[in-house]
mmCIF file of C-alpha atoms in Angstrom:
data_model
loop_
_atom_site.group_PDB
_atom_site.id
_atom_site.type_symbol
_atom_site.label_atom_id
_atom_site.label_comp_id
_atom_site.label_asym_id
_atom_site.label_seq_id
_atom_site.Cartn_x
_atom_site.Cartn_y
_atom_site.Cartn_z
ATOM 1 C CA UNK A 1 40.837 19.586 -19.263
ATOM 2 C CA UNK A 2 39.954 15.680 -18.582
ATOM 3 C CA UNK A 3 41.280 16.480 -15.123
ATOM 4 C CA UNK A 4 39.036 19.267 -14.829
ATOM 5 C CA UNK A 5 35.958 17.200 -15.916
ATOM 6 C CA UNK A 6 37.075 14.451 -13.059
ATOM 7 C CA UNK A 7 37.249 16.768 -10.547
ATOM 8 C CA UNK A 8 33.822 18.227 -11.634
ATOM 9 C CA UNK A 9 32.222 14.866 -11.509
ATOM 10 C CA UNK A 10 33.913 13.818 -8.376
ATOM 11 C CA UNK A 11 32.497 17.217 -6.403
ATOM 12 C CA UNK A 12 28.970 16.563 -7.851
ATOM 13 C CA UNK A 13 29.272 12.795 -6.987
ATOM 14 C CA UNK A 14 30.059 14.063 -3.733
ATOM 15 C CA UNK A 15 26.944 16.503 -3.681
ATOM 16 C CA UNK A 16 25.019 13.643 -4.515
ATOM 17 C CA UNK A 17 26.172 11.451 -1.970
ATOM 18 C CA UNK A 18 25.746 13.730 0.883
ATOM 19 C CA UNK A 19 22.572 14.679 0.082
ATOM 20 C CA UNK A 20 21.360 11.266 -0.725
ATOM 21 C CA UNK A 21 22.471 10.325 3.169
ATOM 22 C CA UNK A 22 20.261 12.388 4.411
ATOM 23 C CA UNK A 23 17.744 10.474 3.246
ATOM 24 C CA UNK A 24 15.674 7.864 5.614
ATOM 25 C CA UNK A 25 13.973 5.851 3.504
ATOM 26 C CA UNK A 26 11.347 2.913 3.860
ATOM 27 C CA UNK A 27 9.125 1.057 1.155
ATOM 28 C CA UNK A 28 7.785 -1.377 4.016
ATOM 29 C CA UNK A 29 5.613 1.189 5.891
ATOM 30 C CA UNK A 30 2.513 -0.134 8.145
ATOM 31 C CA UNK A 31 -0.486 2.247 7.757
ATOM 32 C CA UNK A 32 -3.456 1.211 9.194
ATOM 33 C CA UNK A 33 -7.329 2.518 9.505
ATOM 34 C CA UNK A 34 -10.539 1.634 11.371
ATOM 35 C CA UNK A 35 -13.647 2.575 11.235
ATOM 36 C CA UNK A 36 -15.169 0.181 13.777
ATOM 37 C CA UNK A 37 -18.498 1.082 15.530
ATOM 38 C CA UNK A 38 -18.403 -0.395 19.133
ATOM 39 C CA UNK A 39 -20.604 -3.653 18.844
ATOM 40 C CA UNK A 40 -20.273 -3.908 14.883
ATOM 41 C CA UNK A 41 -18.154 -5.736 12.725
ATOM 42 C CA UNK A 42 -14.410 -4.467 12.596
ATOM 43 C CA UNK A 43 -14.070 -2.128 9.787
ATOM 44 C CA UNK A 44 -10.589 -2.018 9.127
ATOM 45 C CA UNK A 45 -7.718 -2.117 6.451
ATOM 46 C CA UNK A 46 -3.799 -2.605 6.653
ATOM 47 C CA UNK A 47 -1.242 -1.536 4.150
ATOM 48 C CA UNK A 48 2.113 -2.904 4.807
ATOM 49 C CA UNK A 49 4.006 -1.190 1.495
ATOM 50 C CA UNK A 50 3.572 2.399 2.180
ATOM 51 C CA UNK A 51 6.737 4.576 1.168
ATOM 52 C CA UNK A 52 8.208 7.145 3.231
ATOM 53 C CA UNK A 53 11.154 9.373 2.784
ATOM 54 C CA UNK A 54 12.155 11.466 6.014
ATOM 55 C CA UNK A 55 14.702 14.339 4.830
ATOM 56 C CA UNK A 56 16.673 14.559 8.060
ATOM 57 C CA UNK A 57 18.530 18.072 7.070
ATOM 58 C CA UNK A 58 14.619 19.729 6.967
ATOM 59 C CA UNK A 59 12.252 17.380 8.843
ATOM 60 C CA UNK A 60 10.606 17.112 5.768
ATOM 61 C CA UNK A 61 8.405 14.108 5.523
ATOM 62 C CA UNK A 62 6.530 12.389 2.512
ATOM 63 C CA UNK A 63 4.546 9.075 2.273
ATOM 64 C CA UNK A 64 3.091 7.165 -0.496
ATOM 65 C CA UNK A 65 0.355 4.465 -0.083
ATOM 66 C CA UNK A 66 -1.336 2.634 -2.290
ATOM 67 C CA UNK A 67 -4.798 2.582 -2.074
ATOM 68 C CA UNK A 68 -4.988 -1.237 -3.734
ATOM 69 C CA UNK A 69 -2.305 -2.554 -1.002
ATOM 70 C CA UNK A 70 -5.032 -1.856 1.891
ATOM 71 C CA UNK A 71 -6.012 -5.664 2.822
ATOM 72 C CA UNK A 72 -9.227 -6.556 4.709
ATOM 73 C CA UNK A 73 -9.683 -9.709 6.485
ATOM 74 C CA UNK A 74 -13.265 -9.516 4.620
ATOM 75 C CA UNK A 75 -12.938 -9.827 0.920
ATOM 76 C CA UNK A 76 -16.436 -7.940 0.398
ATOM 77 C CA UNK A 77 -15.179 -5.592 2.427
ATOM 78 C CA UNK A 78 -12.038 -4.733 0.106
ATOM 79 C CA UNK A 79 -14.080 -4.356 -3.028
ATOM 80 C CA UNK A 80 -16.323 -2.016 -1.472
ATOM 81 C CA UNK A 81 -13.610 0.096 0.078
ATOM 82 C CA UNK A 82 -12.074 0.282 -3.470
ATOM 83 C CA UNK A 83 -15.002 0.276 -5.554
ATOM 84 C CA UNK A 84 -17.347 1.993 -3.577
ATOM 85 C CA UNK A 85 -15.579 4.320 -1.098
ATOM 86 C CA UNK A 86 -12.622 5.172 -2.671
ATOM 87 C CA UNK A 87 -12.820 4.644 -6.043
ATOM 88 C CA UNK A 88 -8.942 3.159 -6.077
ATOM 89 C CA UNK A 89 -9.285 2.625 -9.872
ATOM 90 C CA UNK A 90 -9.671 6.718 -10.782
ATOM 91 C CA UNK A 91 -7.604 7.747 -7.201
ATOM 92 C CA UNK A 92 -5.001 4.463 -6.741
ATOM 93 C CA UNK A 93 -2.913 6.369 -4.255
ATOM 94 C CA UNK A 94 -3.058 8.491 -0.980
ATOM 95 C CA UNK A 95 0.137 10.922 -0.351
ATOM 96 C CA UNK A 96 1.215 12.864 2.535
ATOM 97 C CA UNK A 97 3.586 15.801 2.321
ATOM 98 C CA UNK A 98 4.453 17.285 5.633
ATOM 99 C CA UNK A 99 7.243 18.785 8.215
ATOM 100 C CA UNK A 100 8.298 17.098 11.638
ATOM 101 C CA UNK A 101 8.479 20.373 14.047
ATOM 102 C CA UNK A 102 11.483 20.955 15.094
ATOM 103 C CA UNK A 103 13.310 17.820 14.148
ATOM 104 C CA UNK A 104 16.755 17.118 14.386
ATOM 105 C CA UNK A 105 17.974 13.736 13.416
ATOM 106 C CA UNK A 106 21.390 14.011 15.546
ATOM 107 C CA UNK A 107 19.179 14.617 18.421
ATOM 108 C CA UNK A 108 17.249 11.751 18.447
ATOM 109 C CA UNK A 109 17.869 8.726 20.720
ATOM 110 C CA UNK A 110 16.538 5.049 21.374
ATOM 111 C CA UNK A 111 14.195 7.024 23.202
ATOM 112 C CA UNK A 112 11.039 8.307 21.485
ATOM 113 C CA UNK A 113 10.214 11.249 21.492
ATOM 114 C CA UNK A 114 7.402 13.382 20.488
ATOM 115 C CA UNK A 115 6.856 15.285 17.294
ATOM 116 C CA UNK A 116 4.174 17.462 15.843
ATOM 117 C CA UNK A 117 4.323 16.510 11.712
ATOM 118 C CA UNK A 118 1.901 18.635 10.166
ATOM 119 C CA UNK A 119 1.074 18.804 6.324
ATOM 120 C CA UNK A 120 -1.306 17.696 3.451
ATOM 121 C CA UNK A 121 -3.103 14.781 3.317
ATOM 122 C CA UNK A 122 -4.181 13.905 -0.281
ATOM 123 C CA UNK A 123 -6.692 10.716 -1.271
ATOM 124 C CA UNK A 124 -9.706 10.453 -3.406
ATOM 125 C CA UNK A 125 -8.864 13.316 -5.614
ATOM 126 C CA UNK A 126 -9.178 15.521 -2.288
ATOM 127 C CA UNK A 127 -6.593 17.397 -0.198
ATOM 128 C CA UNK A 128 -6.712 17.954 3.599
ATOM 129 C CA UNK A 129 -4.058 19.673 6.386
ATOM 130 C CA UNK A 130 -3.945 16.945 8.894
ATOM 131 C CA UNK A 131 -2.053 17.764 12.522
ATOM 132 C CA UNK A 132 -0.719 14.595 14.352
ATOM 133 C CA UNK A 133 1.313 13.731 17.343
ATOM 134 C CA UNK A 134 4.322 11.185 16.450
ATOM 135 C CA UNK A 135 6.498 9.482 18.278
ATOM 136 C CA UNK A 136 10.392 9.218 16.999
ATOM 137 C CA UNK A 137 13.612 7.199 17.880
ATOM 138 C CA UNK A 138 16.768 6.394 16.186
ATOM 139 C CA UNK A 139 18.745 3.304 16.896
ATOM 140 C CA UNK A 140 22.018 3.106 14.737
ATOM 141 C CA UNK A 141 21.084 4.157 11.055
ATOM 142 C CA UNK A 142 16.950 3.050 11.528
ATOM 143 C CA UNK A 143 14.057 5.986 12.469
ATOM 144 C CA UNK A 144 11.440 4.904 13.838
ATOM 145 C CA UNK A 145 8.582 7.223 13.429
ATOM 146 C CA UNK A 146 5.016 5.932 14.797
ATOM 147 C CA UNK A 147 1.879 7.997 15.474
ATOM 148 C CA UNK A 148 -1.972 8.615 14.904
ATOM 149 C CA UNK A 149 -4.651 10.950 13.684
ATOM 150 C CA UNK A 150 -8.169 11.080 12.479
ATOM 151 C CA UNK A 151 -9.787 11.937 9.186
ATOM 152 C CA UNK A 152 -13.609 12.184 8.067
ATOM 153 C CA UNK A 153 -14.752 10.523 5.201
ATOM 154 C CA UNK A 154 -16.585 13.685 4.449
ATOM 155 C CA UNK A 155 -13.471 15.680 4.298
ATOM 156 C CA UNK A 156 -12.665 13.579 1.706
ATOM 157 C CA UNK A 157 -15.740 13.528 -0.775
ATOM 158 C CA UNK A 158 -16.383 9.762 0.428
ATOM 159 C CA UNK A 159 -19.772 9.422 1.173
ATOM 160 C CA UNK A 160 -20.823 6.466 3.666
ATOM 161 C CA UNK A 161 -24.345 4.882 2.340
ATOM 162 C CA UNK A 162 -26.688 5.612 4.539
ATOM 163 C CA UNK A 163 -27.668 1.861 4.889
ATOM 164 C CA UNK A 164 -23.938 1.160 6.260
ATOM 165 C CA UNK A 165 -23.635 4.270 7.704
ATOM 166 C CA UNK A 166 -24.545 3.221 11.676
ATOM 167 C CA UNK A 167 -21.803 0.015 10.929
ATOM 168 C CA UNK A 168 -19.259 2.743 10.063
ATOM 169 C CA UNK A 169 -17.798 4.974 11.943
ATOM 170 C CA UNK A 170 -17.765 8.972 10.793
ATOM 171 C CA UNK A 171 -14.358 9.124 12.763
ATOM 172 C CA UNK A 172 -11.158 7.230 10.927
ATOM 173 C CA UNK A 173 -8.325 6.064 13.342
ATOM 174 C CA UNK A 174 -5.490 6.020 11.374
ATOM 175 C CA UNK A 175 -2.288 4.562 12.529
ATOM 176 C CA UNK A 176 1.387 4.471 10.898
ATOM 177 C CA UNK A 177 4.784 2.487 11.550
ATOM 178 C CA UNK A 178 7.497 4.024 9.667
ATOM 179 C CA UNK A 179 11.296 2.349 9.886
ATOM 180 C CA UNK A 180 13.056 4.619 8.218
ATOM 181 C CA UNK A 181 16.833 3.266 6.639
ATOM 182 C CA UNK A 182 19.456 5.652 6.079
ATOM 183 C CA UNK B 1 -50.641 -33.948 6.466
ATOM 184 C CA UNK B 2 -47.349 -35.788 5.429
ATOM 185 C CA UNK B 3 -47.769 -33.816 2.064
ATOM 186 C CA UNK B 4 -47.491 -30.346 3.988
ATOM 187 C CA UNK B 5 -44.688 -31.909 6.211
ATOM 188 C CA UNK B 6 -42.659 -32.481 2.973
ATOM 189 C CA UNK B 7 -43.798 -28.724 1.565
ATOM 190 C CA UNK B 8 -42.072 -27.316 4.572
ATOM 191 C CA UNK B 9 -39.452 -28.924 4.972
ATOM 192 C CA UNK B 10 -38.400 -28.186 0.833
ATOM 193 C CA UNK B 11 -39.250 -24.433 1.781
ATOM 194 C CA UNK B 12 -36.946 -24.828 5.061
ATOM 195 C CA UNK B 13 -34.224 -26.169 2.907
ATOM 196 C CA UNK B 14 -34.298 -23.635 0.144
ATOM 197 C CA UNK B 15 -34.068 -21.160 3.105
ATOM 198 C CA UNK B 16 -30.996 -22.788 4.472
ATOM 199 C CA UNK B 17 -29.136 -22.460 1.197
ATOM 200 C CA UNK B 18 -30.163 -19.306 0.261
ATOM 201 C CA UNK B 19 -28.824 -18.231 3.568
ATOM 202 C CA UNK B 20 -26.015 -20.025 3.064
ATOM 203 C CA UNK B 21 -25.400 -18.390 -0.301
ATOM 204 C CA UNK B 22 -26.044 -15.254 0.909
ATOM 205 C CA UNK B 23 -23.192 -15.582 3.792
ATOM 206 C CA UNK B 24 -20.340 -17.888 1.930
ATOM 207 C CA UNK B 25 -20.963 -16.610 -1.894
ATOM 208 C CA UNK B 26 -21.479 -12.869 -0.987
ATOM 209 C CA UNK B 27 -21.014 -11.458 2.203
ATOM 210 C CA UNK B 28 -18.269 -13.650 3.387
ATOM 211 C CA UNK B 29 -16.929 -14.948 -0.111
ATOM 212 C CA UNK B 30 -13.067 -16.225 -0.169
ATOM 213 C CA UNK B 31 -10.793 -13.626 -1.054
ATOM 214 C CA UNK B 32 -8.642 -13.947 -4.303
ATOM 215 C CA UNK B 33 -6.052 -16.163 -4.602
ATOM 216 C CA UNK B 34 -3.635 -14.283 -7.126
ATOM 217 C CA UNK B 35 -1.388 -17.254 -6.727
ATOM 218 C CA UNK B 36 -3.779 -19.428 -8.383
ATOM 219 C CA UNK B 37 -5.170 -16.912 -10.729
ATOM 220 C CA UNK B 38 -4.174 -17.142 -14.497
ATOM 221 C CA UNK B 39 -2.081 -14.174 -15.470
ATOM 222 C CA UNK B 40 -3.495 -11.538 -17.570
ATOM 223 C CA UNK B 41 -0.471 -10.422 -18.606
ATOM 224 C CA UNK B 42 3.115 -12.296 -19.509
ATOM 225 C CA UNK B 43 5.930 -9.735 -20.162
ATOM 226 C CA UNK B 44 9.621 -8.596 -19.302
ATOM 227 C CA UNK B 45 9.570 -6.396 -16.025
ATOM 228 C CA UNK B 46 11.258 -3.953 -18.658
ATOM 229 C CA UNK B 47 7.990 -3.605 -20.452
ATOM 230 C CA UNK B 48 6.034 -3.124 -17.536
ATOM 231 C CA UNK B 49 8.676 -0.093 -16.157
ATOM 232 C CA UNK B 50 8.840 1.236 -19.363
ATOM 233 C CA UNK B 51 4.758 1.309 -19.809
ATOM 234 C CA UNK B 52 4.757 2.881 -16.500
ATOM 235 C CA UNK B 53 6.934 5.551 -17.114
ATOM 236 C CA UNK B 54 5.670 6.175 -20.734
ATOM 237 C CA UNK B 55 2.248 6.819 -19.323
ATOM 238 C CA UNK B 56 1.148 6.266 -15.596
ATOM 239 C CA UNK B 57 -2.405 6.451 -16.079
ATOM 240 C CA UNK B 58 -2.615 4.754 -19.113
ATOM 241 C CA UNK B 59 -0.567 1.948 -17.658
ATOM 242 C CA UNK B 60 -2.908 2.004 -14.479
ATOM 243 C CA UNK B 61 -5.715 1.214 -16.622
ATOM 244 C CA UNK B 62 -3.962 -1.553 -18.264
ATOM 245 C CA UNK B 63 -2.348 -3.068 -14.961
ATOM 246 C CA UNK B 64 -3.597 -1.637 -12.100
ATOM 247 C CA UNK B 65 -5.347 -4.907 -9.970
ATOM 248 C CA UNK B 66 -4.218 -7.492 -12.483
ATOM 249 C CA UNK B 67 -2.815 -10.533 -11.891
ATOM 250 C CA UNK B 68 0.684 -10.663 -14.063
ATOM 251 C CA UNK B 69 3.501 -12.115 -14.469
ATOM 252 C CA UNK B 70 7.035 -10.368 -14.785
ATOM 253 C CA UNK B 71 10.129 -11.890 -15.835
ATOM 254 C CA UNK B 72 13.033 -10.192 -14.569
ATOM 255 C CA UNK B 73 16.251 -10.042 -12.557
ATOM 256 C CA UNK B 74 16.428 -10.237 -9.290
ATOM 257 C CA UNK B 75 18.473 -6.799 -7.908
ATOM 258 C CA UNK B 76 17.745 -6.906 -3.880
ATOM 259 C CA UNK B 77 16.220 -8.806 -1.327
ATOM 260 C CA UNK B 78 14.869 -7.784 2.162
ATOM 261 C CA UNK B 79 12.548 -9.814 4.356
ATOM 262 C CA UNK B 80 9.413 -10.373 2.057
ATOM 263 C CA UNK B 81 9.989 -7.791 -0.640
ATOM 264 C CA UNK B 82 12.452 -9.128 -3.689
ATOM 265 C CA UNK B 83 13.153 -6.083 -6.138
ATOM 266 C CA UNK B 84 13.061 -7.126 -9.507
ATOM 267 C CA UNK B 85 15.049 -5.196 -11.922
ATOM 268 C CA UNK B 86 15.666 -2.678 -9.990
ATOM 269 C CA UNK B 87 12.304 -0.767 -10.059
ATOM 270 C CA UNK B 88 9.342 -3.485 -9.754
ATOM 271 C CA UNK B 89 8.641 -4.279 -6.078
ATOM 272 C CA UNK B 90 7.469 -7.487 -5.206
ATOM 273 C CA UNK B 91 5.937 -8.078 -2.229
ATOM 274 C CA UNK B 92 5.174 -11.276 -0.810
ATOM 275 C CA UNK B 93 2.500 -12.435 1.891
ATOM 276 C CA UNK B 94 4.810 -15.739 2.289
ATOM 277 C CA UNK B 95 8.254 -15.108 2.803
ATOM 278 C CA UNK B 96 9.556 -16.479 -1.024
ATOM 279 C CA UNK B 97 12.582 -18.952 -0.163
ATOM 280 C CA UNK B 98 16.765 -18.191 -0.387
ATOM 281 C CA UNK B 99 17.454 -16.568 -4.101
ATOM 282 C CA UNK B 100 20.596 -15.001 -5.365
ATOM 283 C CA UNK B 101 20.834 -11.967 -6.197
ATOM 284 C CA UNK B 102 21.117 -11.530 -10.222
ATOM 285 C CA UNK B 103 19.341 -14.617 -10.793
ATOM 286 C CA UNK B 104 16.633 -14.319 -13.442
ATOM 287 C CA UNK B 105 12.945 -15.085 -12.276
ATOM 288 C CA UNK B 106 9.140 -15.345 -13.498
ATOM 289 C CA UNK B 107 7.285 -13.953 -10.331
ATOM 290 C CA UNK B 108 3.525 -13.807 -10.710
ATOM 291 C CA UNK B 109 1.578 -10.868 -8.423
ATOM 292 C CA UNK B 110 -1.406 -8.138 -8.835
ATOM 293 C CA UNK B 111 -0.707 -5.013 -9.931
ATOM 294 C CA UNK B 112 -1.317 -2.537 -7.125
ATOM 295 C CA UNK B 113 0.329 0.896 -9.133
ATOM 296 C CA UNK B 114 2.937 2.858 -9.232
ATOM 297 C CA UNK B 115 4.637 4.787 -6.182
ATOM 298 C CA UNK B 116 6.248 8.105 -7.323
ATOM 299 C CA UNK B 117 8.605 8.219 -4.699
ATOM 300 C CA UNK B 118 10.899 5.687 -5.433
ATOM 301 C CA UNK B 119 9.967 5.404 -9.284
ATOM 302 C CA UNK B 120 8.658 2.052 -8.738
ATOM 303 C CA UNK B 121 5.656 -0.396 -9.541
ATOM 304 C CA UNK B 122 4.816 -2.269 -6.782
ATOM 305 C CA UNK B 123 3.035 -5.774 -7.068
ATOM 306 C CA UNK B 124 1.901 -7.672 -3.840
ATOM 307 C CA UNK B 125 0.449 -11.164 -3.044
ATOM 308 C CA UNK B 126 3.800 -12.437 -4.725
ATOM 309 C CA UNK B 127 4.746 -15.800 -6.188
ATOM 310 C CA UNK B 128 7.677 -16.961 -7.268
ATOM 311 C CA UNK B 129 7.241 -19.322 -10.671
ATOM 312 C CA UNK B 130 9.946 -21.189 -11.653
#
């Protein structure tokens, strides 16, 4: 009977194990936005602790950032974004839940490659399908997934002033860095 | 004539600092400095996992932005993140020096939630007390 129960919790260890491998995992992510208008000031924010788990087995893809760990090099700036724009006190977070196409982690190589990751983009309380072009490579036991798409404030129930709204733009550039560690 | 010299150049003046105001105090004000701020908050990184998991939105409203300070061990370093207890991820804008793993620390940082996919609170703007 005890030799029973070891066995048991040796084969779900096991389980465990395996599927916890499959796992790339980061809590350093780079996620970046602008909003610049050509000849304005640079409207822009950088988060450099986004989360990201890539499942390797399904291509499956989520990402957590926080909306208080976007910096601004202008502090007025900040406290508008997360006051104003994005109200990071009722919505503190932005997720993504998505698929890589067609991925295939044992295919990958120090190359990168392109992927289409498509999936839901949720911040401010608001959900959107976002489409995006990333690049991947693998060196050793690290993924490196990097890419960039655009969002609308108004897709988002964030409303630009209309005193600011010439100084920023109606077209987000957003840009990620994902190293992924097995 | 020297009186309405002087007039103008008070109003002139005035102007200057208002400006002034207006583009250090407001529009280009310093940004915080959680490592100088006073803590709002002095507990156990414990209590502040155990808050967060109790209730996460009750805990944002308590935390979220704050400047505190956690007391904890430290369970793994990488580059500018230290992991304290496990769970509570520190982040640091300056690289915090060599510490050992399992030693016991007071590390002071805002509040900037809770990130469901690890189970962990993450603080940034570190600074290690001693």
């Amino acid at each position: 009977m005890k030799n029973l129960r070891f066995i048991l919790v040796l084969i779900i260890l096991t389980i465990y194990n395996c599927m916890y491998a499959q796992k790339y995992t980061t809590k350093t992510g780079n996620i970046k936005f602008e909003a610049t208008v050509p000849s304005f000031e640079e409207v822009a924010g950088e988060n450099k602790t986004a989360s990201a788990v890539v499942e390797s087995s399904t291509g499956d893809i989520a990402v957590l950032a926080l909306m208080k760990g976007f910096r601004f090099k202008v502090a007025l700036m900040e406290e508008h974004f997360n006051e104003n724009y994005v109200e990071s006190d009722k919505y503190p977070k932005a997720t993504f839940k998505g698929k890589i196409e067609g991925f295939d982690a044992s295919k990958l190589t120090s190359e990168p490659k392109a992927y289409t990751i498509t999936g839901d983009l949720t911040l401010h309380g608001k959900t959107k399908k976002v489409t995006d072009s990333a690049k991947i490579s693998k060196s050793g036991n690290t993924i490196t997934v990097t890419g960039a798409f655009e969002v609308k404030p108004g897709d988002f129930a964030i409303e630009i002033p209309s005193v600011v709204s010439k100084k920023v733009s109606d077209k987000i550039s957003v840009t990620y860095s994902f190293s992924l560690i097995k | 004539m020297k009186k309405k010299g002087f007039i103008l150049l008070v109003v002139l003046l005035v102007m200057a600092g208002a400006a002034a105001f207006m583009y250090y105090g407001y529009l280009y004000k310093e940004a915080r400095n959680v490592s100088s701020e006073e803590a709002d908050f002095q507990i156990p990184a414990t209590k502040l996992l155990a808050d967060y998991t109790a209730n996460q939105q009750q805990a944002d409203s308590t935390y979220l932005n704050k400047t505190i300070e956690i007391k904890g061990t430290v369970t793994q370093i990488t580059d500018s993140v230290l992991t304290v207890n496990g769970q509570v991820f520190c982040g640091f804008d300056i690289k915090p020096g060599k510490h050992a793993i399992n030693k016991t620390v007071t590390i002071k940082g805002r509040c900037i939630g809770f990130d469901e996919l690890f189970g962990e609170v993450k603080l940034d703007q570190c600074t290690i007390k001693e």
